[in-house]
Amino acid sequence: MPDRSSQPVLLKGVRRYGEGEPVDVLAADGVIAEIAPDITPPDGAEVIDADGQVLLPGFVDLHTHLREPGREDTETVATGSAAAALGGYTAVFAMANTDPVADNAVIVEHVHRAGQAAGLVDVHPVGAVTVGLNGEKLAELGTMAESAARVRMFSDDGLCVHDPLIMRRALEYSRALGAVIAQHAEEPRLTVGAQAHEGTQAARLGLSGWPASAEESIVARDCILAAHAAARLHICHVSTSGTVDVLRWAKERGTQVSAEVTPHHLLLTDDRLETYDPVNKVNPPLRTGADAKTLREALAEGVVDCVATDHAPHAEQDKDCEWQAARPGMLGLQTALSIVAETMVRPGLLTWRDVARVMSERPAEIARLADQGRPIAEGEPASLTLVDPEARWTVRGAEFASIAANTPYEGMELPARVTTTLLRGRVTARDGRIR
């Protein structure tokens, strides 16, 4: 197999951000070397005829579950990296709820090294806020920050840092480290036994209700704590209209808070629970159509900052069972762009330049990644995603790069598709195949 690590790549006839006339973009030595209407390919260059496709900066996912170490039967850093590259991502943040938990330098460095070995995307480990995710004692934040992994995001995602004193201390420590605390907002005393969004659908189906207030109360509390600590707070997987109201209030007060929304919360609603199919079980749960509409509007407005997948692979036995026993979560890396196109671009809520903002630029800013989410300009890193906006494709979970296949979009026809991904000038995925 030829060594493509230093091979120039010429993208012919791309539309940057989906705007203007097509141009050629030459990537060489890891950067965008030239942008011009008609570039002659240098010797040995790989030439990709884009034919007017949309060129965007590589996507950044702030919320990915790669399951390694501990559940390599559902995903590994290598397979998750492949799924990410095929989905147009050039950087992902691997959540800490592994087994053992990524609450120390040894585990985060393992994940970091595995990402480097895979070499398809930049894998940034997320460190746990508390030891063992048990919410009782702060983890070794400073040690993880100083490790080879250089951890700059901490989260107990999957569980909430429910103790306000622990959360306050975490925010204070994070400020000194230049880090951000990402909160899974769920007041656990309000969700004991909860199985679905608390509303008419859950009541009709006989499923224990998950109140919106369980999320909203923690978001309000933590925005206040972050403001007093002058620290940065990130809210994971926002799912309710009330949370959007709290975020708007906090941002108007100058609080350093950012927030993400998942593709599935933009598109899917609790109407999907009608069949009791556990593929639709997720944490936080699918909400109402009114909530989904508010989330789409909030993303367009910027109250919600970015899209994050919450990619959550599960083994077949953990999903192919009765609803109450099933584990929450669904795949997201290879469908995220298409769901954003369906929910935001097609209705006119976002342009392709806006897609760059919510899937690349803003996530990179939140995570303070200096070499991701950069402008498509000469001299900038050539971490890029090429999208065919006219494509239509049918979702087949068994064909995904992930080990798991738990996608709620099985058999659904979706618009737009990533055709090529480059990481610092090297093609990592093209036409549905890893390179």
Short mmCIF file of C-alpha atoms in Angstrom, two decimals:
data_model
loop_
_atom_site.label_atom_id
_atom_site.label_comp_id
_atom_site.label_asym_id
_atom_site.label_seq_id
_atom_site.Cartn_x
_atom_site.Cartn_y
_atom_site.Cartn_z
CA MET A 1 0.00 0.00 0.00
CA PRO A 2 1.45 3.43 -0.92
CA ASP A 3 2.41 5.85 1.82
CA ARG A 4 -0.04 8.76 1.59
CA SER A 5 1.13 10.60 4.70
CA SER A 6 2.94 13.27 2.65
CA GLN A 7 1.12 12.92 -0.67
CA PRO A 8 -0.39 16.19 -1.95
CA VAL A 9 -4.15 16.10 -2.41
CA LEU A 10 -5.92 18.28 -4.96
CA LEU A 11 -9.65 18.84 -4.50
CA LYS A 12 -10.99 20.06 -7.83
CA GLY A 13 -14.15 22.10 -8.16
CA VAL A 14 -15.20 22.52 -4.52
CA ARG A 15 -17.53 25.19 -3.16
CA ARG A 16 -16.14 26.51 0.10
CA TYR A 17 -18.96 26.61 2.67
CA GLY A 18 -21.33 25.91 -0.22
CA GLU A 19 -20.81 29.44 -1.51
CA GLY A 20 -19.57 31.07 -4.70
CA GLU A 21 -18.06 29.54 -7.79
CA PRO A 22 -16.15 26.25 -7.58
CA VAL A 23 -12.41 26.46 -6.92
CA ASP A 24 -9.54 24.01 -6.55
CA VAL A 25 -7.94 23.43 -3.15
CA LEU A 26 -4.46 21.94 -2.85
CA ALA A 27 -3.44 20.32 0.43
CA ALA A 28 0.28 19.69 0.93
CA ASP A 29 2.52 19.24 3.97
CA GLY A 30 -0.50 19.25 6.27
CA VAL A 31 -1.83 22.66 5.26
CA ILE A 32 -3.90 24.28 2.54
CA ALA A 33 -1.14 25.25 0.13
CA GLU A 34 -3.19 26.96 -2.57
CA ILE A 35 -6.74 27.94 -3.47
CA ALA A 36 -7.35 28.96 -7.08
CA PRO A 37 -9.81 28.41 -9.95
CA ASP A 38 -7.66 25.89 -11.85
CA ILE A 39 -4.63 24.36 -10.15
CA THR A 40 -2.29 22.05 -12.05
CA PRO A 41 -1.74 18.90 -9.96
CA PRO A 42 1.80 18.62 -8.61
CA ASP A 43 3.75 15.42 -9.24
CA GLY A 44 2.35 12.47 -7.29
CA ALA A 45 -0.77 14.29 -6.12
CA GLU A 46 -4.03 12.49 -5.50
CA VAL A 47 -6.71 14.29 -7.49
CA ILE A 48 -10.31 14.22 -6.25
CA ASP A 49 -12.94 15.58 -8.62
CA ALA A 50 -15.46 17.23 -6.29
CA ASP A 51 -17.79 18.49 -9.02
CA GLY A 52 -19.23 21.36 -6.96
CA GLN A 53 -19.46 19.55 -3.62
CA VAL A 54 -19.43 21.55 -0.38
CA LEU A 55 -16.09 21.88 1.42
CA LEU A 56 -16.23 22.43 5.18
CA PRO A 57 -13.66 22.40 7.98
CA GLY A 58 -13.41 18.94 9.58
CA PHE A 59 -16.09 18.27 12.17
CA VAL A 60 -15.35 18.21 15.91
CA ASP A 61 -17.46 16.03 18.22
CA LEU A 62 -17.41 17.05 21.87
CA HIS A 63 -19.33 13.96 22.99
CA THR A 64 -18.33 10.46 21.83
CA HIS A 65 -18.40 7.14 23.66
CA LEU A 66 -15.59 4.92 22.39
CA ARG A 67 -16.07 2.27 25.13
CA GLU A 68 -12.36 1.47 25.42
CA PRO A 69 -11.22 0.27 27.90
CA GLY A 70 -13.78 -2.22 29.14
CA ARG A 71 -16.41 -2.70 26.44
CA GLU A 72 -14.39 -3.45 23.36
CA ASP A 73 -17.18 -5.80 22.32
CA THR A 74 -19.26 -2.71 21.44
CA GLU A 75 -16.60 -0.23 20.23
CA THR A 76 -12.90 0.45 20.33
CA VAL A 77 -10.93 3.61 19.83
CA ALA A 78 -9.96 2.25 16.40
CA THR A 79 -13.48 1.38 15.21
CA GLY A 80 -14.94 4.56 16.67
CA SER A 81 -12.22 6.57 14.95
CA ALA A 82 -13.15 4.92 11.66
CA ALA A 83 -16.82 5.78 12.16
CA ALA A 84 -15.83 9.35 12.97
CA ALA A 85 -13.67 9.74 9.87
CA LEU A 86 -16.43 8.34 7.66
CA GLY A 87 -18.81 10.84 9.24
CA GLY A 88 -16.55 13.78 8.40
CA TYR A 89 -14.94 14.20 11.83
CA THR A 90 -11.31 15.13 12.37
CA ALA A 91 -11.45 15.35 16.17
CA VAL A 92 -13.55 13.61 18.83
CA PHE A 93 -13.75 13.76 22.61
CA ALA A 94 -13.94 10.33 24.24
CA MET A 95 -16.13 10.30 27.35
CA ALA A 96 -14.84 8.97 30.64
CA ASN A 97 -17.47 6.36 31.51
CA THR A 98 -15.24 3.45 30.53
CA ASP A 99 -14.33 0.42 32.66
CA PRO A 100 -12.14 1.26 34.45
CA VAL A 101 -13.27 4.88 34.52
CA ALA A 102 -10.97 7.46 32.95
CA ASP A 103 -10.41 9.23 36.26
CA ASN A 104 -6.60 9.12 36.29
CA ALA A 105 -3.60 9.75 34.05
CA VAL A 106 -3.04 6.06 33.22
CA ILE A 107 -6.45 5.59 31.58
CA VAL A 108 -6.58 8.90 29.70
CA GLU A 109 -3.09 8.28 28.35
CA HIS A 110 -4.16 4.81 27.18
CA VAL A 111 -7.07 6.33 25.25
CA HIS A 112 -4.81 9.05 23.88
CA ARG A 113 -2.22 6.53 22.64
CA ALA A 114 -4.92 4.34 21.10
CA GLY A 115 -6.21 7.35 19.18
CA GLN A 116 -2.73 8.16 17.91
CA ALA A 117 -2.24 4.54 16.84
CA ALA A 118 -5.50 4.57 14.89
CA GLY A 119 -4.44 7.82 13.24
CA LEU A 120 -7.81 8.65 11.68
CA VAL A 121 -9.00 11.48 13.93
CA ASP A 122 -7.57 13.39 16.87
CA VAL A 123 -8.89 11.53 19.92
CA HIS A 124 -9.04 13.73 23.02
CA PRO A 125 -9.83 11.85 26.24
CA VAL A 126 -12.37 13.43 28.59
CA GLY A 127 -11.42 12.97 32.23
CA ALA A 128 -13.95 12.09 34.91
CA VAL A 129 -14.92 14.83 37.34
CA THR A 130 -15.24 12.43 40.27
CA VAL A 131 -13.50 9.18 41.21
CA GLY A 132 -15.33 6.26 39.65
CA LEU A 133 -18.12 8.63 38.52
CA ASN A 134 -19.54 8.18 42.02
CA GLY A 135 -20.03 11.91 42.63
CA GLU A 136 -18.34 11.88 46.03
CA LYS A 137 -14.68 12.81 45.55
CA LEU A 138 -12.94 14.87 42.89
CA ALA A 139 -10.78 12.88 40.50
CA GLU A 140 -7.16 13.75 39.74
CA LEU A 141 -8.01 16.71 37.50
CA GLY A 142 -4.60 18.30 37.68
CA THR A 143 -2.73 15.08 37.03
CA MET A 144 -4.87 14.32 33.97
CA ALA A 145 -4.41 17.87 32.71
CA GLU A 146 -0.62 17.55 33.02
CA SER A 147 -0.48 14.06 31.50
CA ALA A 148 0.53 13.28 27.92
CA ALA A 149 -3.19 13.37 27.06
CA ARG A 150 -3.38 17.06 28.13
CA VAL A 151 -6.99 16.69 29.26
CA ARG A 152 -8.94 19.94 29.06
CA MET A 153 -12.50 18.66 29.36
CA PHE A 154 -13.90 16.83 32.37
CA SER A 155 -17.29 15.13 32.65
CA ASP A 156 -19.09 12.38 34.55
CA ASP A 157 -21.37 12.00 31.54
CA GLY A 158 -23.78 9.13 31.92
CA LEU A 159 -24.20 10.43 35.46
CA CYS A 160 -24.74 13.90 36.86
CA VAL A 161 -22.37 15.64 39.25
CA HIS A 162 -25.37 16.10 41.53
CA ASP A 163 -23.64 17.39 44.69
CA PRO A 164 -23.47 21.20 44.40
CA LEU A 165 -20.37 21.40 46.60
CA ILE A 166 -18.47 18.92 44.43
CA MET A 167 -19.61 20.74 41.30
CA ARG A 168 -18.52 24.09 42.71
CA ARG A 169 -15.06 22.73 43.54
CA ALA A 170 -14.74 21.16 40.10
CA LEU A 171 -15.56 24.47 38.43
CA GLU A 172 -13.03 26.30 40.60
CA TYR A 173 -10.27 23.79 39.82
CA SER A 174 -11.11 23.80 36.12
CA ARG A 175 -10.63 27.54 35.90
CA ALA A 176 -7.05 27.20 37.13
CA LEU A 177 -6.44 24.42 34.60
CA GLY A 178 -7.92 26.28 31.65
CA ALA A 179 -10.43 23.46 31.32
CA VAL A 180 -14.19 23.13 30.93
CA ILE A 181 -16.62 21.03 32.98
CA ALA A 182 -19.21 19.26 30.82
CA GLN A 183 -22.31 18.41 32.83
CA HIS A 184 -24.82 15.63 32.23
CA ALA A 185 -27.76 17.58 33.66
CA GLU A 186 -30.05 15.18 35.49
CA GLU A 187 -31.25 15.54 39.07
CA PRO A 188 -31.13 11.84 40.03
CA ARG A 189 -33.82 12.06 42.69
CA LEU A 190 -36.30 13.12 40.02
CA THR A 191 -35.48 10.29 37.61
CA VAL A 192 -35.55 7.19 39.79
CA GLY A 193 -37.05 4.45 37.62
CA ALA A 194 -37.74 6.89 34.79
CA GLN A 195 -38.09 5.34 31.34
CA ALA A 196 -39.43 8.05 29.02
CA HIS A 197 -40.18 11.76 28.82
CA GLU A 198 -42.83 12.62 31.38
CA GLY A 199 -45.92 13.46 29.35
CA THR A 200 -48.99 12.08 27.69
CA GLN A 201 -47.09 9.53 25.60
CA ALA A 202 -45.33 7.95 28.59
CA ALA A 203 -48.58 7.89 30.54
CA ARG A 204 -50.42 6.21 27.69
CA LEU A 205 -47.68 3.62 27.21
CA GLY A 206 -47.34 2.91 30.92
CA LEU A 207 -43.71 4.08 31.14
CA SER A 208 -42.39 5.89 34.21
CA GLY A 209 -41.98 9.59 33.49
CA TRP A 210 -38.70 11.52 33.19
CA PRO A 211 -39.53 15.16 33.98
CA ALA A 212 -38.01 18.03 32.05
CA SER A 213 -37.36 19.73 35.39
CA ALA A 214 -34.73 17.09 36.21
CA GLU A 215 -32.56 18.61 33.47
CA GLU A 216 -33.57 22.24 33.82
CA SER A 217 -32.98 22.48 37.57
CA ILE A 218 -29.39 21.24 37.29
CA VAL A 219 -28.65 23.56 34.34
CA ALA A 220 -29.95 26.55 36.33
CA ARG A 221 -27.96 25.57 39.43
CA ASP A 222 -24.74 25.03 37.51
CA CYS A 223 -25.03 28.24 35.52
CA ILE A 224 -25.20 30.10 38.84
CA LEU A 225 -22.23 28.15 40.23
CA ALA A 226 -20.19 28.77 37.07
CA ALA A 227 -20.94 32.49 37.18
CA HIS A 228 -19.77 32.78 40.78
CA ALA A 229 -16.65 30.72 40.06
CA ALA A 230 -15.93 32.65 36.83
CA ALA A 231 -15.46 29.22 35.28
CA ARG A 232 -16.47 27.60 31.99
CA LEU A 233 -19.45 25.23 31.94
CA HIS A 234 -20.66 23.08 29.06
CA ILE A 235 -24.11 21.47 29.09
CA CYS A 236 -24.30 18.07 27.42
CA HIS A 237 -27.20 16.92 25.21
CA VAL A 238 -29.75 19.69 25.87
CA SER A 239 -33.22 18.24 25.38
CA THR A 240 -35.94 20.58 26.68
CA SER A 241 -37.44 23.96 25.87
CA GLY A 242 -37.01 25.00 29.50
CA THR A 243 -33.27 24.37 29.33
CA VAL A 244 -33.07 26.69 26.33
CA ASP A 245 -34.78 29.40 28.40
CA VAL A 246 -32.26 28.92 31.22
CA LEU A 247 -29.33 29.05 28.81
CA ARG A 248 -30.60 32.24 27.21
CA TRP A 249 -30.97 33.83 30.67
CA ALA A 250 -27.49 32.74 31.74
CA LYS A 251 -25.81 33.95 28.56
CA GLU A 252 -27.51 37.31 28.79
CA ARG A 253 -25.90 37.65 32.25
CA GLY A 254 -22.47 36.92 30.81
CA THR A 255 -22.10 33.40 32.21
CA GLN A 256 -19.41 31.35 30.46
CA VAL A 257 -21.77 28.55 29.49
CA SER A 258 -21.96 26.62 26.24
CA ALA A 259 -24.32 23.86 25.22
CA GLU A 260 -24.69 21.06 22.71
CA VAL A 261 -27.67 19.34 21.11
CA THR A 262 -27.63 15.86 19.61
CA PRO A 263 -28.87 15.08 16.11
CA HIS A 264 -31.45 12.69 17.53
CA HIS A 265 -32.97 15.36 19.76
CA LEU A 266 -33.25 17.62 16.70
CA LEU A 267 -35.19 15.04 14.69
CA LEU A 268 -36.78 12.34 16.83
CA THR A 269 -39.58 12.70 19.39
CA ASP A 270 -41.28 10.54 21.99
CA ASP A 271 -43.78 9.50 19.32
CA ARG A 272 -41.09 6.94 18.38
CA LEU A 273 -41.78 5.06 21.62
CA GLU A 274 -45.05 3.73 20.23
CA THR A 275 -43.42 0.40 19.29
CA TYR A 276 -41.46 0.01 22.55
CA ASP A 277 -38.35 -0.54 20.40
CA PRO A 278 -35.35 0.01 22.74
CA VAL A 279 -33.30 1.44 19.86
CA ASN A 280 -35.16 4.67 20.70
CA LYS A 281 -34.21 4.58 24.39
CA VAL A 282 -31.68 7.29 25.16
CA ASN A 283 -30.55 9.49 28.06
CA PRO A 284 -31.90 12.17 28.19
CA PRO A 285 -35.04 10.73 26.63
CA LEU A 286 -36.60 11.76 23.36
CA ARG A 287 -38.87 14.69 24.14
CA THR A 288 -41.90 16.23 22.46
CA GLY A 289 -42.23 17.75 19.01
CA ALA A 290 -42.44 21.18 20.65
CA ASP A 291 -39.11 20.57 22.41
CA ALA A 292 -37.46 19.45 19.17
CA LYS A 293 -38.72 22.57 17.38
CA THR A 294 -37.35 24.80 20.14
CA LEU A 295 -33.98 23.05 20.00
CA ARG A 296 -33.73 23.57 16.24
CA GLU A 297 -34.54 27.26 16.65
CA ALA A 298 -32.07 27.61 19.54
CA LEU A 299 -29.28 26.02 17.49
CA ALA A 300 -29.99 28.40 14.61
CA GLU A 301 -30.03 31.35 17.02
CA GLY A 302 -26.84 30.33 18.80
CA VAL A 303 -28.36 29.88 22.25
CA VAL A 304 -27.37 26.24 21.79
CA ASP A 305 -23.81 26.42 20.50
CA CYS A 306 -23.12 23.22 18.66
CA VAL A 307 -24.08 19.72 17.59
CA ALA A 308 -22.54 16.73 19.40
CA THR A 309 -23.39 13.14 18.61
CA ASP A 310 -23.44 11.40 22.01
CA HIS A 311 -22.42 8.39 19.91
CA ALA A 312 -23.27 5.45 22.19
CA PRO A 313 -22.63 1.96 20.80
CA HIS A 314 -24.27 -1.00 22.57
CA ALA A 315 -24.07 -4.75 22.15
CA GLU A 316 -27.09 -6.46 20.61
CA GLN A 317 -28.08 -8.12 23.90
CA ASP A 318 -28.18 -4.70 25.60
CA LYS A 319 -30.70 -3.37 23.07
CA ASP A 320 -32.59 -6.44 21.85
CA CYS A 321 -34.53 -6.91 25.08
CA GLU A 322 -37.54 -5.46 26.88
CA TRP A 323 -37.61 -1.67 27.19
CA GLN A 324 -36.94 -1.44 30.93
CA ALA A 325 -33.83 -3.65 30.73
CA ALA A 326 -32.32 -1.96 27.67
CA ARG A 327 -29.36 0.39 27.97
CA PRO A 328 -29.86 3.96 26.74
CA GLY A 329 -27.97 5.31 23.75
CA MET A 330 -27.65 5.21 19.98
CA LEU A 331 -25.03 5.52 17.26
CA GLY A 332 -24.44 8.97 15.81
CA LEU A 333 -21.09 9.56 14.13
CA GLN A 334 -21.93 8.42 10.60
CA THR A 335 -25.40 9.98 10.45
CA ALA A 336 -24.85 13.34 12.21
CA LEU A 337 -24.21 15.41 9.08
CA SER A 338 -27.24 14.00 7.32
CA ILE A 339 -29.55 14.62 10.27
CA VAL A 340 -28.33 18.21 10.50
CA ALA A 341 -28.94 18.58 6.76
CA GLU A 342 -32.46 17.16 7.15
CA THR A 343 -33.49 19.18 10.22
CA MET A 344 -31.56 22.43 9.76
CA VAL A 345 -30.31 22.96 6.19
CA ARG A 346 -33.26 21.66 4.18
CA PRO A 347 -35.80 23.87 6.09
CA GLY A 348 -33.52 26.91 5.75
CA LEU A 349 -32.62 27.24 9.43
CA LEU A 350 -28.89 26.92 8.70
CA THR A 351 -26.68 27.52 5.66
CA TRP A 352 -23.68 25.33 4.98
CA ARG A 353 -21.50 28.05 6.48
CA ASP A 354 -23.63 27.77 9.61
CA VAL A 355 -23.09 24.00 9.58
CA ALA A 356 -19.37 24.70 9.74
CA ARG A 357 -20.03 26.88 12.77
CA VAL A 358 -22.08 24.36 14.76
CA MET A 359 -20.20 21.19 13.78
CA SER A 360 -16.63 22.44 13.59
CA GLU A 361 -15.79 26.01 14.54
CA ARG A 362 -17.77 26.42 17.74
CA PRO A 363 -16.93 22.96 19.15
CA ALA A 364 -13.25 23.66 18.51
CA GLU A 365 -13.57 27.00 20.32
CA ILE A 366 -15.28 25.39 23.32
CA ALA A 367 -12.54 22.76 23.54
CA ARG A 368 -9.83 25.32 22.73
CA LEU A 369 -8.38 23.30 19.88
CA ALA A 370 -6.01 25.61 18.06
CA ASP A 371 -5.70 23.48 14.91
CA GLN A 372 -9.33 22.42 14.37
CA GLY A 373 -12.31 24.36 13.08
CA ARG A 374 -10.03 26.71 11.21
CA PRO A 375 -11.00 28.83 8.17
CA ILE A 376 -10.67 27.29 4.72
CA ALA A 377 -7.82 29.53 3.66
CA GLU A 378 -4.24 29.22 2.43
CA GLY A 379 -1.80 28.37 5.22
CA GLU A 380 -4.48 26.86 7.48
CA PRO A 381 -4.46 23.20 8.59
CA ALA A 382 -5.91 20.95 5.90
CA SER A 383 -8.40 19.15 8.15
CA LEU A 384 -11.39 19.19 5.84
CA THR A 385 -14.69 17.52 5.05
CA LEU A 386 -16.20 17.22 1.59
CA VAL A 387 -19.99 16.85 1.44
CA ASP A 388 -22.24 15.93 -1.46
CA PRO A 389 -25.37 17.97 -0.68
CA GLU A 390 -27.41 16.26 -3.42
CA ALA A 391 -26.76 12.70 -2.26
CA ARG A 392 -29.51 10.47 -0.88
CA TRP A 393 -28.62 7.32 1.01
CA THR A 394 -30.31 4.65 3.08
CA VAL A 395 -29.10 3.90 6.61
CA ARG A 396 -27.96 0.33 7.29
CA GLY A 397 -26.46 -0.08 10.74
CA ALA A 398 -24.73 -3.32 9.84
CA GLU A 399 -22.68 -1.42 7.25
CA PHE A 400 -21.32 1.13 9.72
CA ALA A 401 -17.70 1.05 10.87
CA SER A 402 -18.80 0.74 14.49
CA ILE A 403 -18.90 -2.72 16.03
CA ALA A 404 -22.44 -2.00 17.24
CA ALA A 405 -25.40 -1.35 14.95
CA ASN A 406 -27.93 0.38 17.25
CA THR A 407 -29.09 3.20 14.99
CA PRO A 408 -32.62 4.62 15.25
CA TYR A 409 -32.44 5.59 11.57
CA GLU A 410 -32.31 2.02 10.21
CA GLY A 411 -33.86 1.94 6.74
CA MET A 412 -34.40 5.70 6.66
CA GLU A 413 -33.40 7.64 3.53
CA LEU A 414 -31.33 10.68 4.46
CA PRO A 415 -30.00 13.67 2.50
CA ALA A 416 -26.37 14.73 2.02
CA ARG A 417 -23.35 12.55 2.59
CA VAL A 418 -19.70 12.95 3.52
CA THR A 419 -17.60 11.80 0.56
CA THR A 420 -14.06 12.65 1.71
CA THR A 421 -12.34 13.51 4.99
CA LEU A 422 -8.82 14.88 5.32
CA LEU A 423 -6.83 15.10 8.55
CA ARG A 424 -3.98 17.58 8.15
CA GLY A 425 -3.87 16.94 4.42
CA ARG A 426 -4.09 13.15 4.56
CA VAL A 427 -7.20 11.44 3.22
CA THR A 428 -8.64 9.33 6.06
CA ALA A 429 -11.95 8.38 4.42
CA ARG A 430 -13.23 8.50 0.87
CA ASP A 431 -16.41 7.25 -0.76
CA GLY A 432 -17.48 5.24 2.27
CA ARG A 433 -14.11 3.56 2.85
CA ILE A 434 -11.34 4.15 5.37
CA ARG A 435 -7.97 4.99 3.85
#
